[in-house]
mmCIF file of C-alpha atoms in Angstrom:
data_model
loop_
_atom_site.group_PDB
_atom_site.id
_atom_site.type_symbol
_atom_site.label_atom_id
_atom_site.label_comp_id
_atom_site.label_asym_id
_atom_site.label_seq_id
_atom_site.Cartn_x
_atom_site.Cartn_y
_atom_site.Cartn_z
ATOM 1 C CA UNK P 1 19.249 -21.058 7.420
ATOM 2 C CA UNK P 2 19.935 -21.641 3.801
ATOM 3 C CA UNK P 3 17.311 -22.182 1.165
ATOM 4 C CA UNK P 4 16.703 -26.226 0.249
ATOM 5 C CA UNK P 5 17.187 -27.323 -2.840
ATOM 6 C CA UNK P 6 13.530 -28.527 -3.103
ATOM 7 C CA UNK P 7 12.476 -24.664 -2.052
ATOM 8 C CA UNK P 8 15.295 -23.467 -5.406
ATOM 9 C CA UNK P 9 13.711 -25.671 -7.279
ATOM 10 C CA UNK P 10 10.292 -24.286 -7.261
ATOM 11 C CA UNK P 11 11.332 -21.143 -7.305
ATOM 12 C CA UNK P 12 13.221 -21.351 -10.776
ATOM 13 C CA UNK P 13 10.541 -23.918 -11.964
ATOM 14 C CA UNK P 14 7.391 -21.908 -11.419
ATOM 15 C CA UNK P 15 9.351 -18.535 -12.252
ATOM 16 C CA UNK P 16 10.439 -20.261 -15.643
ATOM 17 C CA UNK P 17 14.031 -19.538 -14.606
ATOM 18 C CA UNK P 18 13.963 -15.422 -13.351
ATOM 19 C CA UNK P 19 15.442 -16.551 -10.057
ATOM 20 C CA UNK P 20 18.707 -18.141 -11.431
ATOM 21 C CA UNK P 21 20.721 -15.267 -11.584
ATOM 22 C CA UNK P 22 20.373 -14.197 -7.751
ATOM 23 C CA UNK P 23 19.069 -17.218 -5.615
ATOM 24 C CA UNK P 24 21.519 -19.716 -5.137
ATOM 25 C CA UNK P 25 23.342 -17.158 -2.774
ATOM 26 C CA UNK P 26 20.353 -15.603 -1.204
ATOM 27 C CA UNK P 27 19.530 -16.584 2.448
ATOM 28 C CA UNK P 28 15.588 -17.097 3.809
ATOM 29 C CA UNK P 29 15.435 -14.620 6.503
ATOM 30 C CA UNK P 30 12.523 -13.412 8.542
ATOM 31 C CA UNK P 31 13.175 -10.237 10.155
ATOM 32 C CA UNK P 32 10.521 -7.979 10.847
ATOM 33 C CA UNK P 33 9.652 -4.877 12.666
ATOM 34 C CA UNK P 34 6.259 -4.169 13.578
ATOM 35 C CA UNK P 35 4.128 -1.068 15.098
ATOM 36 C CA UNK P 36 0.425 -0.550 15.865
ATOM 37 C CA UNK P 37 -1.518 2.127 15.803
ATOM 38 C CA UNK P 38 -4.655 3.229 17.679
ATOM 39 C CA UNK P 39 -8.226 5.012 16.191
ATOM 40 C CA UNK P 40 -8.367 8.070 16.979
ATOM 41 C CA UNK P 41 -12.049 9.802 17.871
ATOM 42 C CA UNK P 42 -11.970 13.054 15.172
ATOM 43 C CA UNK P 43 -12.962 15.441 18.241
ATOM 44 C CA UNK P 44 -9.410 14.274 20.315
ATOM 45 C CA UNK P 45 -7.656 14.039 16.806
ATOM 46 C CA UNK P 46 -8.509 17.830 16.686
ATOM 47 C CA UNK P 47 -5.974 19.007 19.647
ATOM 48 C CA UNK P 48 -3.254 17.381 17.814
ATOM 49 C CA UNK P 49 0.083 19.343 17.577
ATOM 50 C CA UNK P 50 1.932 18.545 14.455
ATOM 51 C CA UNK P 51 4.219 16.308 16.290
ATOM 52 C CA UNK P 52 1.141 14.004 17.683
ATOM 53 C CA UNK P 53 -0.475 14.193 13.870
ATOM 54 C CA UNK P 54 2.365 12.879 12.526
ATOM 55 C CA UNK P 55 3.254 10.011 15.371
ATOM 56 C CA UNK P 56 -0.593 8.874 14.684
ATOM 57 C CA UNK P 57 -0.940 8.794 11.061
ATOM 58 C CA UNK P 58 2.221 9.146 9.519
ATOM 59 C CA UNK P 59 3.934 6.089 8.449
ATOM 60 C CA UNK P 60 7.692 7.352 7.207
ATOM 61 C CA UNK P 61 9.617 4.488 7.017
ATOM 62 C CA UNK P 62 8.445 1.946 4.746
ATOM 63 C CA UNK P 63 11.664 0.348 3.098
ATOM 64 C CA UNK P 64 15.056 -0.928 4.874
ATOM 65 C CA UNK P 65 17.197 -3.198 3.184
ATOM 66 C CA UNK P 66 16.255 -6.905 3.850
ATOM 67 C CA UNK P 67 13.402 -5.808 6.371
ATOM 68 C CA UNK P 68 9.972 -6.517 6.514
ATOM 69 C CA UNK P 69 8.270 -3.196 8.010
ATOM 70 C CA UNK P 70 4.678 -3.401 8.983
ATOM 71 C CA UNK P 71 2.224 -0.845 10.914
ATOM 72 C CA UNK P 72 -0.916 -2.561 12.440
ATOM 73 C CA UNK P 73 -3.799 -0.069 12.081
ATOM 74 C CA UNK P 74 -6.873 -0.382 14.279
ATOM 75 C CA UNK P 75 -8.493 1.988 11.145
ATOM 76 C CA UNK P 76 -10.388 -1.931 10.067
ATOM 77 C CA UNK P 77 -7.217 -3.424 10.818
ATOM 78 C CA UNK P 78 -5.509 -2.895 7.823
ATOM 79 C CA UNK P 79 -1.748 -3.484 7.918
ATOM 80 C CA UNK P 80 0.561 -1.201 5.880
ATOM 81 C CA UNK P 81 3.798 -2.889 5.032
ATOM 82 C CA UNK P 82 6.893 -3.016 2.576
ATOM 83 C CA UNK P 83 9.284 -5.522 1.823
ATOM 84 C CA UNK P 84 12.563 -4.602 0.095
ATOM 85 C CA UNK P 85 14.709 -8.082 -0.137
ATOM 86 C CA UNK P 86 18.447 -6.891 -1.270
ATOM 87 C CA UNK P 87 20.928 -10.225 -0.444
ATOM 88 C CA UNK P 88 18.201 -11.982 1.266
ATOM 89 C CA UNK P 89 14.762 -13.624 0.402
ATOM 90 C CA UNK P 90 12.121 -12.047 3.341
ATOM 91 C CA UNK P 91 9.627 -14.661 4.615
ATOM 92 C CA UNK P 92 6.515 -12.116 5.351
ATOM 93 C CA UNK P 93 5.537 -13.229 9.348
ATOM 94 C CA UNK P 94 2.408 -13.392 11.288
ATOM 95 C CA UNK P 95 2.938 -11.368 14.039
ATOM 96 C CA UNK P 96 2.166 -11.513 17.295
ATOM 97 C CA UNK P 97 -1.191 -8.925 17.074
ATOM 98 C CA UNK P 98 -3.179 -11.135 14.407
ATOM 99 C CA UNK P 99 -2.442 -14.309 16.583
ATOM 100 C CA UNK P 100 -2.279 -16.921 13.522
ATOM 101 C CA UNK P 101 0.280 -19.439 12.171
ATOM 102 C CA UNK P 102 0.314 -18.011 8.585
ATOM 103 C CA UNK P 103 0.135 -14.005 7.874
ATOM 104 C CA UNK P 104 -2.585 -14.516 5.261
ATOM 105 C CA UNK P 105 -4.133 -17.398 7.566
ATOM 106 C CA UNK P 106 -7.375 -14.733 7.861
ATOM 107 C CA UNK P 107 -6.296 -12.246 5.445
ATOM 108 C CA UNK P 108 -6.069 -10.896 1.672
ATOM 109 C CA UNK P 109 -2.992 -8.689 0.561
ATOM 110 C CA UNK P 110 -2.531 -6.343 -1.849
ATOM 111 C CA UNK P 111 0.865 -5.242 -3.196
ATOM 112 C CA UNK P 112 2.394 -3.236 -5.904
ATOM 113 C CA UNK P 113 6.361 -2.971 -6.889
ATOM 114 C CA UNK P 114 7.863 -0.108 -6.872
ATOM 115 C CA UNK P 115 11.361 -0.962 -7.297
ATOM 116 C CA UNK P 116 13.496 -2.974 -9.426
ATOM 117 C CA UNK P 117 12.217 -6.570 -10.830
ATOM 118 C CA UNK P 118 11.110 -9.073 -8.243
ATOM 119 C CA UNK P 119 9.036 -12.104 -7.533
ATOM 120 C CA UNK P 120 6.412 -13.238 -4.641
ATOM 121 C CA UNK P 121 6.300 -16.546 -4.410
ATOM 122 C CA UNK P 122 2.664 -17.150 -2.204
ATOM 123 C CA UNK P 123 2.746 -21.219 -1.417
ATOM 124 C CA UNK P 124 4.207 -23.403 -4.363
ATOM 125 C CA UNK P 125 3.337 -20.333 -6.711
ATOM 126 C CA UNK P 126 6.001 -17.494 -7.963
ATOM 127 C CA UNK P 127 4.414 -13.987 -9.227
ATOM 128 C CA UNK P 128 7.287 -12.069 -11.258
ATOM 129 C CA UNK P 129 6.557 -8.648 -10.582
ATOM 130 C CA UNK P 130 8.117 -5.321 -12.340
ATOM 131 C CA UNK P 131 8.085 -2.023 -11.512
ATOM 132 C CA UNK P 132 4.458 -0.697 -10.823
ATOM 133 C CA UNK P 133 2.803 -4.305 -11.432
ATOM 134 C CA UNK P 134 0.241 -5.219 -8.622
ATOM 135 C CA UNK P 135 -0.604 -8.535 -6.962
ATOM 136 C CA UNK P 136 -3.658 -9.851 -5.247
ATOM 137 C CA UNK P 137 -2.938 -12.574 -2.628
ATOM 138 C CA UNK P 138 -6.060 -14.258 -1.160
ATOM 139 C CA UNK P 139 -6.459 -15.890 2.309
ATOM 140 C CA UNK P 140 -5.239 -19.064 2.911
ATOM 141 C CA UNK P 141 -2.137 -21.343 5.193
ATOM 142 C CA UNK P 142 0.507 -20.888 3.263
ATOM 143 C CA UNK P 143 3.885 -19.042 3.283
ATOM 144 C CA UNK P 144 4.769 -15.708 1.667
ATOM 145 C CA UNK P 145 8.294 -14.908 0.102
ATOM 146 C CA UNK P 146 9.917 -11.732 -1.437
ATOM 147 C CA UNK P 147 12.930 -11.256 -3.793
ATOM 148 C CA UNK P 148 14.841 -9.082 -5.974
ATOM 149 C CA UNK P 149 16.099 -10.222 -9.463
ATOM 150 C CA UNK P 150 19.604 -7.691 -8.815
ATOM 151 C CA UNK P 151 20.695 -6.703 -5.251
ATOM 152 C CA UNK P 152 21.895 -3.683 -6.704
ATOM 153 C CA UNK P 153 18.429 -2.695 -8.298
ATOM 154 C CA UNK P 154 16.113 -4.151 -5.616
ATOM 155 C CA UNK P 155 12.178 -4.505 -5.936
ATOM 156 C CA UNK P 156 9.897 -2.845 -3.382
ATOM 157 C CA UNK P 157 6.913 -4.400 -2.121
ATOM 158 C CA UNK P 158 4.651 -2.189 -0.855
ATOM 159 C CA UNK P 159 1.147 -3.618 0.799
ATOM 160 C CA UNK P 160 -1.919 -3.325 2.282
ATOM 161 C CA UNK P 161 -3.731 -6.147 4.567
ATOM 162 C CA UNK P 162 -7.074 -6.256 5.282
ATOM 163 C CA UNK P 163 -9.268 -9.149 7.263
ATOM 164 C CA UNK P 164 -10.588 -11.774 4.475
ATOM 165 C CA UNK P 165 -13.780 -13.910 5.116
ATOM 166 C CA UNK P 166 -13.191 -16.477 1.452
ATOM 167 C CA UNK P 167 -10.651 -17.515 -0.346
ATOM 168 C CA UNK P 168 -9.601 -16.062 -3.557
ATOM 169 C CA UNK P 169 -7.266 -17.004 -6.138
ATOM 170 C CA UNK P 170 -3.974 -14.868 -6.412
ATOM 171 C CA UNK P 171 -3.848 -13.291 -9.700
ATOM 172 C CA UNK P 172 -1.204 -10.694 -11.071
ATOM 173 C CA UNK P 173 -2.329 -7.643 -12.212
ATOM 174 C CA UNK P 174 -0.234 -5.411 -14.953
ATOM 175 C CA UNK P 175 -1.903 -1.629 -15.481
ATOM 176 C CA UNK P 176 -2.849 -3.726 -18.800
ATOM 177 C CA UNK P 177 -5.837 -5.287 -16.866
ATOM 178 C CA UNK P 178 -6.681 -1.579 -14.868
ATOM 179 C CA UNK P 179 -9.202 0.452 -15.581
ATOM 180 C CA UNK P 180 -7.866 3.774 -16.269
ATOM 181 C CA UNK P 181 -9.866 7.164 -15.671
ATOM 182 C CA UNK P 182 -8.236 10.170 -17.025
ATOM 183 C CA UNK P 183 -8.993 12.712 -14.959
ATOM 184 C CA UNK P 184 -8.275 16.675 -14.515
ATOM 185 C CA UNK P 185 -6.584 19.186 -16.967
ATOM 186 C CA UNK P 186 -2.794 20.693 -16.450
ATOM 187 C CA UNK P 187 -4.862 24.061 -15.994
ATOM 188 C CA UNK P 188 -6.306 23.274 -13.053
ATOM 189 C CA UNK P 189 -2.760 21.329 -11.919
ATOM 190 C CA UNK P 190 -4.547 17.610 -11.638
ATOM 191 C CA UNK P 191 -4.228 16.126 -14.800
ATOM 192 C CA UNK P 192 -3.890 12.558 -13.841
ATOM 193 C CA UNK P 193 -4.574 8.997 -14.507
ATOM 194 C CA UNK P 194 -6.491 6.708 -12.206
ATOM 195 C CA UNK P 195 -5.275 3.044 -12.245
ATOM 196 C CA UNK P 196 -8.083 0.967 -10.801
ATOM 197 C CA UNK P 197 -6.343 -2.205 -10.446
ATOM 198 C CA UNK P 198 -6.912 -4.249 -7.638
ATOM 199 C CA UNK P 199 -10.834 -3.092 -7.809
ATOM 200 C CA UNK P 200 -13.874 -5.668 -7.973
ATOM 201 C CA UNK P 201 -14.243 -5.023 -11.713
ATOM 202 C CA UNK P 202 -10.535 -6.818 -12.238
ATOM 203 C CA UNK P 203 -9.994 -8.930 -9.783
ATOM 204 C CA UNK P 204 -12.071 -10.800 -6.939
ATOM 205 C CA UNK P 205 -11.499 -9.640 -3.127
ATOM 206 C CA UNK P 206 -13.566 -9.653 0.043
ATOM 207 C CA UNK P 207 -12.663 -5.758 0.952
ATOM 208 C CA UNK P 208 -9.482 -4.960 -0.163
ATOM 209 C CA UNK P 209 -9.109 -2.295 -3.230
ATOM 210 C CA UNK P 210 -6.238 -0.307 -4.308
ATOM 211 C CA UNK P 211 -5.080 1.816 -7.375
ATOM 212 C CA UNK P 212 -2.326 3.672 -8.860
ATOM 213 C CA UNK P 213 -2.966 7.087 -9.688
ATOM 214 C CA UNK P 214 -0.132 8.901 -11.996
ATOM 215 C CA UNK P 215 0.306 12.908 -11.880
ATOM 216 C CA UNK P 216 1.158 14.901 -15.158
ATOM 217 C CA UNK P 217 3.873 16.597 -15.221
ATOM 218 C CA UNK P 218 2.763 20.077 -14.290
ATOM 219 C CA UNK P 219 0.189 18.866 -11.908
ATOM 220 C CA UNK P 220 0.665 19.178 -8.586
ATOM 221 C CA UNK P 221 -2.717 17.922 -6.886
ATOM 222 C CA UNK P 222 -4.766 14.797 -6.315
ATOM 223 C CA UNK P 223 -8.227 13.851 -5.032
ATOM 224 C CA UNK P 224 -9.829 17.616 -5.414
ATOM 225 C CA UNK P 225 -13.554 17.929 -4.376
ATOM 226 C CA UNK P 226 -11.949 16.187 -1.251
ATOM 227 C CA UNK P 227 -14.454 13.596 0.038
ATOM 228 C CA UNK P 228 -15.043 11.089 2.596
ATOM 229 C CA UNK P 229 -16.401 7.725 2.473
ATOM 230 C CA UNK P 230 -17.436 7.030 5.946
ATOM 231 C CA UNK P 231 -18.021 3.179 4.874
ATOM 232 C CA UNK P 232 -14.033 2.236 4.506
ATOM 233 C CA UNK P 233 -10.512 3.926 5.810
ATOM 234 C CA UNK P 234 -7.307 4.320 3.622
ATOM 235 C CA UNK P 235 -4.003 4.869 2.962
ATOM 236 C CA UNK P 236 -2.148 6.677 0.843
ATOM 237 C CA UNK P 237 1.531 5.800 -0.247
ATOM 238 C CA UNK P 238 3.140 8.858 -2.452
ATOM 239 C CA UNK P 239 6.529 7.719 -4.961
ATOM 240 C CA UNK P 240 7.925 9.290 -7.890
ATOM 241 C CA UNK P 241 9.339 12.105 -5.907
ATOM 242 C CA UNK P 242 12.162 13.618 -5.752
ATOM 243 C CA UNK P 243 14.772 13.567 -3.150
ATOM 244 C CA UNK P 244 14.776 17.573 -2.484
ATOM 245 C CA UNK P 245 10.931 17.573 -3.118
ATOM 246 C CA UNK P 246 8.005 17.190 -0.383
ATOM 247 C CA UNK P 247 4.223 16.387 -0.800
ATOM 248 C CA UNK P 248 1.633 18.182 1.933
ATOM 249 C CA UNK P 249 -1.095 15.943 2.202
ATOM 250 C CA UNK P 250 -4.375 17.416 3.940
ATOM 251 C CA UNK P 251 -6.580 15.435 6.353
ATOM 252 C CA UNK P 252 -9.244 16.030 8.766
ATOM 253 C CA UNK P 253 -13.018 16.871 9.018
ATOM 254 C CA UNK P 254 -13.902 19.134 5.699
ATOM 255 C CA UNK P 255 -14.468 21.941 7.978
ATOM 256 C CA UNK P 256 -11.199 21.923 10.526
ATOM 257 C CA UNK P 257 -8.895 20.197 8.488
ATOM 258 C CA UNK P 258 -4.947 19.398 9.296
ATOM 259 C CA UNK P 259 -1.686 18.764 6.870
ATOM 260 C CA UNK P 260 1.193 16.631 7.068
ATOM 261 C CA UNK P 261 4.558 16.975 5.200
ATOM 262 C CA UNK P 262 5.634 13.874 3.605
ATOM 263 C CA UNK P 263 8.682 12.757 1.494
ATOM 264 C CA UNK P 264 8.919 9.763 -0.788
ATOM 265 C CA UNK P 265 8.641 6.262 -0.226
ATOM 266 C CA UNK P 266 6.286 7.518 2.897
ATOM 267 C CA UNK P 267 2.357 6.828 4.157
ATOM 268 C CA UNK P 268 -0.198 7.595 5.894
ATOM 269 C CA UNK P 269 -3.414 6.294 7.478
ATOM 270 C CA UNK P 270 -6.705 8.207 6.442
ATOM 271 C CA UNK P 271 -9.547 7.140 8.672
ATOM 272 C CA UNK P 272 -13.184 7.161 7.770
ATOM 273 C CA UNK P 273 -14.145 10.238 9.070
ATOM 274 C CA UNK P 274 -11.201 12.350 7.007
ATOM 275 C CA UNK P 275 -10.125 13.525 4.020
ATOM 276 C CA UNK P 276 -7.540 12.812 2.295
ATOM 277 C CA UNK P 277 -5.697 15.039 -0.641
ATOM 278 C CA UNK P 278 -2.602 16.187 -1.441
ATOM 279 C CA UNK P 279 -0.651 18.698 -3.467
ATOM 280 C CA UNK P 280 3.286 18.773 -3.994
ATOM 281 C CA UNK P 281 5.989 20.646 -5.145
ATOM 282 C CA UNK P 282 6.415 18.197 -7.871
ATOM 283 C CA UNK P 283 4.370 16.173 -10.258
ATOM 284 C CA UNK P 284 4.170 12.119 -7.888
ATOM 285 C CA UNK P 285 2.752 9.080 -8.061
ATOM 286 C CA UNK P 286 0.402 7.368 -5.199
ATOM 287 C CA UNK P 287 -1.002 4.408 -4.314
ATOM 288 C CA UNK P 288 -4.408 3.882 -2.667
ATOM 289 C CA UNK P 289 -5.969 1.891 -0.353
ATOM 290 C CA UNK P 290 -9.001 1.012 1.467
ATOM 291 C CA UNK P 291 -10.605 -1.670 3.372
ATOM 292 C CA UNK P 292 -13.752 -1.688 5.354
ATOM 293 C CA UNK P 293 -17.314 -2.425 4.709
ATOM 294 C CA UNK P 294 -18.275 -2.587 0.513
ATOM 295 C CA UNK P 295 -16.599 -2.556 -2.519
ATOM 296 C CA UNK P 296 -18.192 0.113 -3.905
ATOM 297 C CA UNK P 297 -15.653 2.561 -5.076
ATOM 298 C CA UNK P 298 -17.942 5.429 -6.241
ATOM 299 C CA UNK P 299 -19.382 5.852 -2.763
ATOM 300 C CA UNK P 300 -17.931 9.006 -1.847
ATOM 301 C CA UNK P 301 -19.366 12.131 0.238
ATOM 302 C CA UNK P 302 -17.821 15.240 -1.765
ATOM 303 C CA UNK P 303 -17.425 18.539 -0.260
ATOM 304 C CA UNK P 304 -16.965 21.386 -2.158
ATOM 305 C CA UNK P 305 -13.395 23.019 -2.450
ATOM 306 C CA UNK P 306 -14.730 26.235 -1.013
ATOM 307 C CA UNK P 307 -16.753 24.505 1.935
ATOM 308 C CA UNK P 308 -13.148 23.463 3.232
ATOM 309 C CA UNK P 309 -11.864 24.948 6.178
#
């Protein structure tokens, strides 16, 4: 149905007048697709062929044009989602699996843009997000919106979902407000930067963190020792690669590990027990993000490089 003139009205209000431009012939629409995936025990994941690795924890299609794509992951029931509004504002649903009214009714969100300019409007509030800005969005009954300030240069919303026991306030979070570790050298291919963004030193959250971490060009690899951190699962979303380029991202136990070949714009679910690293044929950017029991981010199990198998 179209958009009220009340619903306009906060929009432009609260996004001090972004939204003119586009909303007055943009349409509310609420259609979502939705999958959900299983835990797998690491001695079945083992007899995986590449086909079953890939159905289980590969997550490949993560943007459509005015969709709303989730995957519901047993891994602490973290949803991995993405938005990407084009001629229509997205209303983000609670679906069927988490059995509430609101889709934040019981949980926290975190989201980055990676797209084109765009705002969230969470409730009576409007978040203007540009391209690799993050925003937290606490629990609480209240409806979530995406849209895109040009249809021809759409944002992205990409997001991860975890269960949330308080309410916190939504805050917006620029890589301003990260903390940034610089990491690695171009001769050992990993010189990167480590945006900690939505982390418990910037902004409050019951479990949810995620980051942004930024390759060098020249650098090919990420997350090298490989380590575990048996205490929370994650996911890894790889962008800023080209279209004729491919990342090979490397899971598993440390001493039977597995790979999956992943393009752009594409996930995947790391559970607790696995590793998760990468290395591409180009220099990318990621996102990460975990859920699960602390908020610790240092607590990590390393193995060393040569220990992998």
């Amino acid at each position: 149905m179209l958009i009220t003139c009340k619903f306009i009205y906060n929009v432009i209000f609260a996004a001090k007048n972004a939204a003119q431009s586009f909303v007055s012939h943009l349409k509310e629409t609420m259609k979502t697709t939705y999958e959900i995936r299983y835990a797998a025990h690491p001695d079945d994941a083992k007899h995986y062929d590449t086909k079953r690795i890939r159905q289980e924890f590969l997550i490949e299609r993560i943007f459509a044009e005015d969709e709303v794509n989730l995957v519901y992951s047993m891994y602490d029931r973290m949803i991995v989602g993405g938005a990407m509004p084009v001629g229509e504002v997205l209303r983000l649903e609670a679906i069927d699996p988490i059995k509430a009214d609101f889709f934040t009714a019981r949980r926290e969100i975190g989201l980055f843009n990676v797209g084109g300019k765009g705002s969230v409007k969470v409730g009576n509030e409007v978040f203007e997000l540009d391209f690799k800005e993050a925003l937290y969005i606490g629990r609480g009954d209240r409806d979530v919106m995406f849209m895109s300030e040009k249809p021809d240069n759409p944002a992205k919303f990409y997001f991860n979902s975890v269960t949330a026991h308080k309410e916190y306030p939504c805050r917006k979070i620029t890589r301003e407000n990260a903390i940034v570790a610089h990491m690695g050298s171009l001769e050992m291919s990993n010189e990167r930067n480590i945006n900690k963004m939505i982390v418990s030193q910037v902004v409050d959250t019951c479990q949810i963190q995620m980051g942004m971490t930024e390759l060098a060009a020249g650098s090919v690899w990420n997350t090298m020792p490989a380590h575990t951190h048996s205490r929370r699962m994650e996911a890894y979303f790889y962008f800023e690669l080209p279209e004729d380029q491919a990342v090979c991202h490397f899971m598993g136990e440390p001493e039977e590990t597995r790979h999956i070949w992943m393009k752009g714009n594409q996930a995947v679910l790391s559970p607790e027990w696995s590793i998760h690293s990468a290395s591409a044929t180009h220099n990318y950017t990621f996102i990460w993000g975990m859920g699960g029991e602390n908020l610790d981010y240092s607590d990590q199990d390393f193995y060393k490089i040569t220990d992998l198998k």
